[in-house]
Coordinates of C-alpha atoms and ligand atoms in Angstrom, one line a residue:
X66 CA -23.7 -28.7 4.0
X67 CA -22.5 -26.3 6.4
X68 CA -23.4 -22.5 5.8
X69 CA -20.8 -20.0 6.3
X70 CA -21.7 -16.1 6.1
X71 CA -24.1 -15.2 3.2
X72 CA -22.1 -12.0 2.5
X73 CA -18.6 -14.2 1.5
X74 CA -20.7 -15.4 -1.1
X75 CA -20.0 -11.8 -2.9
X76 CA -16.2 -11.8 -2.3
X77 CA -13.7 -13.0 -4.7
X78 CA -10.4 -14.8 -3.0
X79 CA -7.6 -12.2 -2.8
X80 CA -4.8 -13.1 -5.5
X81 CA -1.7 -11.5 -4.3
X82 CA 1.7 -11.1 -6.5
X83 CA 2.8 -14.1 -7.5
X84 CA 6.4 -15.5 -6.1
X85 CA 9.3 -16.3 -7.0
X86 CA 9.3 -20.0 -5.9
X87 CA 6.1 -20.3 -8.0
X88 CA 7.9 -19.3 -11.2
X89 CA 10.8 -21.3 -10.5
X90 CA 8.4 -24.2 -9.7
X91 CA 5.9 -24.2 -13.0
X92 CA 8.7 -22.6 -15.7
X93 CA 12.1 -24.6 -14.2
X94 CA 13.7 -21.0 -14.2
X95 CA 16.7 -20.7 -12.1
X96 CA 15.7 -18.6 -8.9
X97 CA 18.4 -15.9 -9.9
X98 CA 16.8 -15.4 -13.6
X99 CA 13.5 -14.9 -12.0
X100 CA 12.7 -10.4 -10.9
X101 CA 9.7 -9.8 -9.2
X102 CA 8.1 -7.0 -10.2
X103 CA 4.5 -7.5 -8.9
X104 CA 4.5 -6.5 -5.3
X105 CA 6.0 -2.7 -5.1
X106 CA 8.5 -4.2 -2.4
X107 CA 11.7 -2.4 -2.3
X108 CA 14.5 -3.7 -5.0
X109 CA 17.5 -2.7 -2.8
X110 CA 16.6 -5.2 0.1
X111 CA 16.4 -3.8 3.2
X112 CA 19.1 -2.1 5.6
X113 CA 22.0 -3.9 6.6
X114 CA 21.4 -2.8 10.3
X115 CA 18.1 -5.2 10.1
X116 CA 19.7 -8.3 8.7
X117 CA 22.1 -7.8 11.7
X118 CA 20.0 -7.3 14.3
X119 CA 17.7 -10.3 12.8
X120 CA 21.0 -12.7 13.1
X121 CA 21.8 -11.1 16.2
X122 CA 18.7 -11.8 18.0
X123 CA 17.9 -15.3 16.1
X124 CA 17.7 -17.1 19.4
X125 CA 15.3 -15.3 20.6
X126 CA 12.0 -16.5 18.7
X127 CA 10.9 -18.8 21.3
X128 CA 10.0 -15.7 23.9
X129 CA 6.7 -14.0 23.0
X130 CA 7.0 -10.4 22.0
X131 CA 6.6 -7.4 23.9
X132 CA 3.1 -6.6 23.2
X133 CA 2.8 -3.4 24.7
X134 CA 5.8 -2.7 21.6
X135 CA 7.1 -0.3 23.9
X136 CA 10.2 0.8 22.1
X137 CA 8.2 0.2 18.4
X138 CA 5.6 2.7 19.6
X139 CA 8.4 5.1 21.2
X140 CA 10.5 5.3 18.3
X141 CA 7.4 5.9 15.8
X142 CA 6.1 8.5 18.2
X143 CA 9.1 10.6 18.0
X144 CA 9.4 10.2 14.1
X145 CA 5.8 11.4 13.6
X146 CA 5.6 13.7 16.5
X147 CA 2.3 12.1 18.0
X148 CA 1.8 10.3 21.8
X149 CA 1.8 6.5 21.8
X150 CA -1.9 6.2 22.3
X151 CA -2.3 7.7 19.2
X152 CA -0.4 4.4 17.3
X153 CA -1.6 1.3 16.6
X154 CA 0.6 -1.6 15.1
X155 CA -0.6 -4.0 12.4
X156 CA 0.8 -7.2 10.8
X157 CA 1.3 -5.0 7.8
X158 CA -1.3 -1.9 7.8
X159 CA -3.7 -4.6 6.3
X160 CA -4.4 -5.7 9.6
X161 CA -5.0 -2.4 10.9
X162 CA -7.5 -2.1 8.0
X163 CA -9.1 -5.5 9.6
X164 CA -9.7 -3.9 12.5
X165 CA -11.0 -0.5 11.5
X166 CA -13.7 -2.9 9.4
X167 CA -14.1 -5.1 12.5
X168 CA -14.7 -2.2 14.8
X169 CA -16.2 0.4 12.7
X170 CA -19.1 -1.5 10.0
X171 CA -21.7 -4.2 10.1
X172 CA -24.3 -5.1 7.9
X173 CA -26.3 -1.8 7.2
X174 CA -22.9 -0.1 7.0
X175 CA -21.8 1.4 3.7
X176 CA -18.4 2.9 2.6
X177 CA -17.0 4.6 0.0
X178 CA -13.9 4.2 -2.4
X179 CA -12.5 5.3 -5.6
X180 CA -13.0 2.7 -9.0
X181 CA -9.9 1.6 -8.5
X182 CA -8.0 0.9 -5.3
X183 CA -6.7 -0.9 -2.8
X184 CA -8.5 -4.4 -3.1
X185 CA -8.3 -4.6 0.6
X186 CA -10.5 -1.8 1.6
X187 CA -13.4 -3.6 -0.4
X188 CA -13.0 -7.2 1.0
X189 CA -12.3 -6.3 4.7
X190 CA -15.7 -4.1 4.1
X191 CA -17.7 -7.2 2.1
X192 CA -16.4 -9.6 5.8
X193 CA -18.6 -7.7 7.4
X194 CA -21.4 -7.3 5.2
X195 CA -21.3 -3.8 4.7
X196 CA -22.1 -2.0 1.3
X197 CA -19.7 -0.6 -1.0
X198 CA -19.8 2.4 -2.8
X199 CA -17.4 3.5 -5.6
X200 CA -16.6 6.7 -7.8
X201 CA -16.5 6.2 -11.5
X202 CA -13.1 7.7 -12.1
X203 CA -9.2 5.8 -12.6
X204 CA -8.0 8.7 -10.5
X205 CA -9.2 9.8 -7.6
X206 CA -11.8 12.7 -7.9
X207 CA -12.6 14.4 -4.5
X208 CA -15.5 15.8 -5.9
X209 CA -17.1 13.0 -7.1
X210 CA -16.5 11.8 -3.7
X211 CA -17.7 14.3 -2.1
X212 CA -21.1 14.0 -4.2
X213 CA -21.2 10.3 -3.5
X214 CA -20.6 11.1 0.3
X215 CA -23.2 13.3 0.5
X216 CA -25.9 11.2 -1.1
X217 CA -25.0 8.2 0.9
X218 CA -23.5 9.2 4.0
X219 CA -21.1 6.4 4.2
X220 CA -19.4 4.9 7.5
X221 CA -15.9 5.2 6.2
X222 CA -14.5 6.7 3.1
X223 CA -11.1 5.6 1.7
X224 CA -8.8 7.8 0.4
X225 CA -5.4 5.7 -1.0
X226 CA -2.5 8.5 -1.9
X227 CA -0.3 8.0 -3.9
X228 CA -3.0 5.3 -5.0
X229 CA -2.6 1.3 -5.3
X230 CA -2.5 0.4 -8.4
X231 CA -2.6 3.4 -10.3
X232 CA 0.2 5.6 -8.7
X233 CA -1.7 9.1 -8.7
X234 CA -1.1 11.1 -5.5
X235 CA -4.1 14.0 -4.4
X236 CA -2.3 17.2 -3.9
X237 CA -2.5 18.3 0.3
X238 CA -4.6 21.2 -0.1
X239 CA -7.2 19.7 -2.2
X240 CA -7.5 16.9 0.6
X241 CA -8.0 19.3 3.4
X242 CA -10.3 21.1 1.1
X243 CA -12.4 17.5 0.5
X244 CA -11.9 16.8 4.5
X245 CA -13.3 20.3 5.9
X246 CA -16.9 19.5 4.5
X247 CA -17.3 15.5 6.1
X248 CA -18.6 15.6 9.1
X249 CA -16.8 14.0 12.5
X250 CA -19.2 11.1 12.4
X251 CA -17.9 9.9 9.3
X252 CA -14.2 7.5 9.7
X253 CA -12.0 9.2 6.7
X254 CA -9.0 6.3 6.2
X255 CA -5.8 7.6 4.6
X256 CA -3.7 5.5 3.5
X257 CA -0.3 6.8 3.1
X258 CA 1.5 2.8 2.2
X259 CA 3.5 4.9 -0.5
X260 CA 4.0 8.6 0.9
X261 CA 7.7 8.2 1.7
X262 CA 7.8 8.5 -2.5
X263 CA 5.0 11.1 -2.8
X264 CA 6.9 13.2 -0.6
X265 CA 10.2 13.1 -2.4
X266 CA 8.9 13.8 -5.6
X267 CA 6.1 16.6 -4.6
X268 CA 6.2 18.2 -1.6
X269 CA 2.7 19.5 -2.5
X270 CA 1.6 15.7 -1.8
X271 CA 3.1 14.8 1.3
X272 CA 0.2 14.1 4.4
X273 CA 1.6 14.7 7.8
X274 CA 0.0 12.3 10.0
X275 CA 0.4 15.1 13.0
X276 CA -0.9 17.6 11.0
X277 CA -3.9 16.0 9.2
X278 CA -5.0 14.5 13.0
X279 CA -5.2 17.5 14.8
X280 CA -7.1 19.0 12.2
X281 CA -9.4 16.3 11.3
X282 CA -9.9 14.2 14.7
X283 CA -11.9 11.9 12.4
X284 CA -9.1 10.9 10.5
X285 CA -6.8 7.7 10.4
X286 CA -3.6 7.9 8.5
X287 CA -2.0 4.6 7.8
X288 CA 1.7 3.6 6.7
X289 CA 3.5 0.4 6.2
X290 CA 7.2 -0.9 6.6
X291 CA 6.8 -2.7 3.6
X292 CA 7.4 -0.8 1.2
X293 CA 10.6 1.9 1.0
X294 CA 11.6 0.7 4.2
X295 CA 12.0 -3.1 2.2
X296 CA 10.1 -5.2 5.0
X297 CA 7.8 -6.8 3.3
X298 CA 8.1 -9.9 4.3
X299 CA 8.3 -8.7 8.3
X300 CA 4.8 -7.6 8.2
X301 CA 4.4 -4.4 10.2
X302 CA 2.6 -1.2 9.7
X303 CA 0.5 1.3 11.6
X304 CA -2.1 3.6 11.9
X305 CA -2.3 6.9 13.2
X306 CA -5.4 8.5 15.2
X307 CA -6.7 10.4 18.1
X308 CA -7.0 7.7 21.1
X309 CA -11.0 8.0 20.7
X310 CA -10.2 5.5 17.4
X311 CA -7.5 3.6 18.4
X312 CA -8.5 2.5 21.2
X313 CA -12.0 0.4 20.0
X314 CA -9.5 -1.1 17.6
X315 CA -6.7 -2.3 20.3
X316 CA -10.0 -4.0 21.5
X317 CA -9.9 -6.1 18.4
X318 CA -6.0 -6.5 18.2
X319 CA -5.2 -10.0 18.7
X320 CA -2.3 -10.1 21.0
X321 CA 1.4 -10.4 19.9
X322 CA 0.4 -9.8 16.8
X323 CA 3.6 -8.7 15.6
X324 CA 6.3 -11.4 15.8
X325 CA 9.4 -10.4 17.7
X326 CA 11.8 -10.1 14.9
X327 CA 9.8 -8.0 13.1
X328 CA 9.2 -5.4 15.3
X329 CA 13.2 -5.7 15.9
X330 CA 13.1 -5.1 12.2
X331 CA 11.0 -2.0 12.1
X332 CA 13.0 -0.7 14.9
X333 CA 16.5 -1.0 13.3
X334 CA 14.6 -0.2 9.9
X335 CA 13.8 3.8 11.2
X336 CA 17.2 4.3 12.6
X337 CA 18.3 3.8 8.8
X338 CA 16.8 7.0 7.1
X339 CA 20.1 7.0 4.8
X340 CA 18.7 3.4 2.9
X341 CA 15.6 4.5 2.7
X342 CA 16.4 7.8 1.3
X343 CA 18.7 6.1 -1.4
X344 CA 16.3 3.7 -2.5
X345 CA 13.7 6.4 -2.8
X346 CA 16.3 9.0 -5.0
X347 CA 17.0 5.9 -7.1
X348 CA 13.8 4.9 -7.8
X349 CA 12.9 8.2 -9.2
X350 CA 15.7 8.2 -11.7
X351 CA 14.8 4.4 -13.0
X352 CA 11.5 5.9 -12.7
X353 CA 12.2 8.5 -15.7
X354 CA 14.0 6.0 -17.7
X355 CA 10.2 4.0 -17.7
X356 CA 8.9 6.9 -18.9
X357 CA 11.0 7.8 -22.0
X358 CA 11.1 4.0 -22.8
X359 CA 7.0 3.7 -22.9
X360 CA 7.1 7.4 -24.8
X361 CA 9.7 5.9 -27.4
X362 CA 7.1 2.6 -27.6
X363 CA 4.3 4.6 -27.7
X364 CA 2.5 3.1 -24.6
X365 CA 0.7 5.4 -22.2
X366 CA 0.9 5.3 -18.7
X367 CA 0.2 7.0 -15.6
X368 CA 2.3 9.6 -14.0
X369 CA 3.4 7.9 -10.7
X370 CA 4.4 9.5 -7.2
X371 CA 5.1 6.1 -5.9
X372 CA 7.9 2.7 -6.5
X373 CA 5.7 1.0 -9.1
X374 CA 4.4 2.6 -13.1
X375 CA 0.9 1.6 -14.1
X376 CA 0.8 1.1 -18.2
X377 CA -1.9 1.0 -20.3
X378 CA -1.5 -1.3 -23.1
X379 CA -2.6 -0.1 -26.7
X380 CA -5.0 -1.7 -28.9
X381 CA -3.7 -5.4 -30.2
X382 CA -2.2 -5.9 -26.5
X383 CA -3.9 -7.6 -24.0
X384 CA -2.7 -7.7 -20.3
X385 CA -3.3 -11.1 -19.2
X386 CA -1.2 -12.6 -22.4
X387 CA 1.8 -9.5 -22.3
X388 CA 2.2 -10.5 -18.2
X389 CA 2.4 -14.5 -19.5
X390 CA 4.9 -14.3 -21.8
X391 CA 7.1 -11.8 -19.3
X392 CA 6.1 -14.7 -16.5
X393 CA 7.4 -17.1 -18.8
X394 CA 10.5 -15.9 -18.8
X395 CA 11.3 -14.5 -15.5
X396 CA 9.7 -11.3 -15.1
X397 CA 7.0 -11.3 -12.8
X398 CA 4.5 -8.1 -13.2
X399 CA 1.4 -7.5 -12.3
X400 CA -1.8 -7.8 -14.7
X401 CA -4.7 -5.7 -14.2
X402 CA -7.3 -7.4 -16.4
X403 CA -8.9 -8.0 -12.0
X404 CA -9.2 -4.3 -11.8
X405 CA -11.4 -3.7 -15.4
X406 CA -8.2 -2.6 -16.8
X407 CA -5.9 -3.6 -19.5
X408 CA -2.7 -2.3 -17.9
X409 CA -0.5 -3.9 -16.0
X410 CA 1.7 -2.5 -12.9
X411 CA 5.1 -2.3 -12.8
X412 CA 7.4 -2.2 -9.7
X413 CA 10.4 -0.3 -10.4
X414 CA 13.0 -3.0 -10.0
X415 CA 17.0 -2.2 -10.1
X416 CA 18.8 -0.4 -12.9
X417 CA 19.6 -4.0 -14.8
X418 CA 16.7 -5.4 -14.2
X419 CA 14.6 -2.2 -15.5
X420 CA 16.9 -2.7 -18.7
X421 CA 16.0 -6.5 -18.9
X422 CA 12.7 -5.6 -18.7
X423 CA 13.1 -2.8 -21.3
X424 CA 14.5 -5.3 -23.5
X425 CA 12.7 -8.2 -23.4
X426 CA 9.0 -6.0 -23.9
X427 CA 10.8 -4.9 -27.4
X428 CA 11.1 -8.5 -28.2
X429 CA 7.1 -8.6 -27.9
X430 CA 6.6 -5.2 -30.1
Ligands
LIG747 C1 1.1 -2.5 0.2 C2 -0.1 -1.7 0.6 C3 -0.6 -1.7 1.9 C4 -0.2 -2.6 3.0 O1 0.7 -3.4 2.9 P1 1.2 -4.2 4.2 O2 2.3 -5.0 3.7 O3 0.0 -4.9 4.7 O4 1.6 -3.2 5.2 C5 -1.7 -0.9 2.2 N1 -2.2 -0.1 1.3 C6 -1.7 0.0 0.0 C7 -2.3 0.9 -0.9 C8 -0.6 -0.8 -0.4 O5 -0.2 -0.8 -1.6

């Protein structure tokens, strides 16, 4: 028998969202019948300046990419006002939280999380065999954190706002509160993968990468393209630092690790603020018609700052068999029995398919 790594032994194999060719596959649904609701991508596509460019530059997939991203790293810099060493570029910003495990923990390492998160933050950590510590809240509380941080001095602490899966966001001022008493030894990750929505809704929520860098030089503040800016599928997103921690993880960057098209895409994708501005001002308004739909029901859920609502099923509902029967006919959400929760997570699809979802949950009441 050959022996891997005694510490994958703990880690469970990630389950993303399912897709839609796997619904069409086991239920013989017609791929137009099937919404996907699972993976808080955007509903609206992406803009039509990326499908362009991607049809315009086809041919052009069997050069390598530019893997000094020149123009990616340019164009990112202006929008968040930092230098280019102070980017790095992930296949989606779950490679940037590889590296920041890869570079950063080992085996006496520990970090720190909230209950419920991100599921990335804790297997990256688990590769590594570091060990994780976790609040006890569904939200996050910064001063549970803060007692947890001080107890254990941890390696890295994650902070997810808004937060994946539950879709609370930590008000600016309490963050920089929670940030001034960690010391600059300690890696704070912030990951921002749903601020363009944060933002919109509350000002009070929305992190500046500029801003919370300069102040905190022990901060990185990550963001993803896969999300409002509808490239899921392209893979790209980024962290933000001072060059004293991006550059030990450009030393574990694989290179051309962004394919050529996507970068195009990400490129074309931030000259578009108009689509992303739209999708964000629409989501908000299907948003509100979740919310007097589960108060008419009588479900609870949590109030969200980000593209996805997070419901808590009453007594006589059970998660896994409510996201079955919705599978079952088309409507794929995601169940959150993994997380210790009988919720499941909804991504705010388009006005029709919000009503057919709507619709089709009354049938189950
Ligand atoms: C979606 C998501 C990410 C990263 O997504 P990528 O597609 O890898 O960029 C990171 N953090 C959270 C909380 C997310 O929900």
């Amino acid at each position: 028998m050959i022996k891997f790594n005694e510490h994958l032994e703990n880690i469970e194999i990630y389950e993303a969202g399912k897709p839609i060719e796997l619904v069409v596959r086991d239920f013989g649904l017609n791929p137009k019948d099937v919404i996907k609701m699972a993976s808080n991508e955007n509903p609206f596509g992406m803009s039509p300046l990326v499908s362009q460019a991607i049809a315009t530059n086809s041919s052009k997939g069997y050069l390598y990419p530019d893997d000094s991203m020149f123009q990616l790293k340019q164009d990112l810099a202006k929008r968040f006002n930092v230098n280019e060493k102070e980017l790095i570029i992930g296949s989606g910003s779950d490679q940037v939280l590889e590296f920041i495990a890869r570079a950063k923990l080992n085996t006496n390492s520990v970090v720190l999380m909230n209950k419920i998160t991100f599921a990335m933050y804790g297997i990256y950590a688990k590769q590594t065999g570091a060990s994780i510590i976790k609040t006890d809240s569904i939200n996050h509380d910064l001063s549970q954190f803060l007692n947890l941080y001080i107890e254990h001095k941890p390696d890295i602490i994650y902070i997810c706002t808004p937060n994946n899966p539950t879709g609370d966001a930590i008000h600016r001022d309490d963050l920089y509160k929670f940030l001034d008493q960690i010391d600059d030894k300690t890696l704070v990750v912030v990951d921002g993968a749903y601020m363009e929505y944060a933002k919109y809704i509350n000002p009070n929520f929305a992190i500046e990468p500029k801003n919370i860098i300069d102040k905190y030089p022990n901060v990185i503040y990550l963001g993803t393209f896969s999300k409002a800016y509808g490239l899921g599928g392209m893979r790209i997103g980024y962290g933000i630092a001072k060059k004293e921690i991006i550059r030990p993880l450009l030393k574990v960057r694989p290179p051309f690790n962004i394919g050529s098209l996507s970068m195009l895409s990400a490129i074309e994708a931030l000259k578009d603020e108009e689509f992303v501005n739209k999708s964000i001002m629409v989501n908000f308004i299907e948003m509100t018609r979740y919310e007097n739909f589960l108060r008419e029901i009588g479900w609870s859920y949590i109030k969200s700052a980000t593209n996805f609502i997070t419901i808590s099923l009453p007594d006589g509902y059970n998660s896994a068999t409510i996201s079955d029967k919705l599978l079952k006919v088309g409507i794929i959400v995601r169940d959150l029995k993994g997380y210790g929760l009988n919720a499941i997570r909804i991504t705010i699809g388009k006005k029709e398919e919000n009503s057919r979802l709507f619709a089709t949950i009354r049938e189950f009441l």
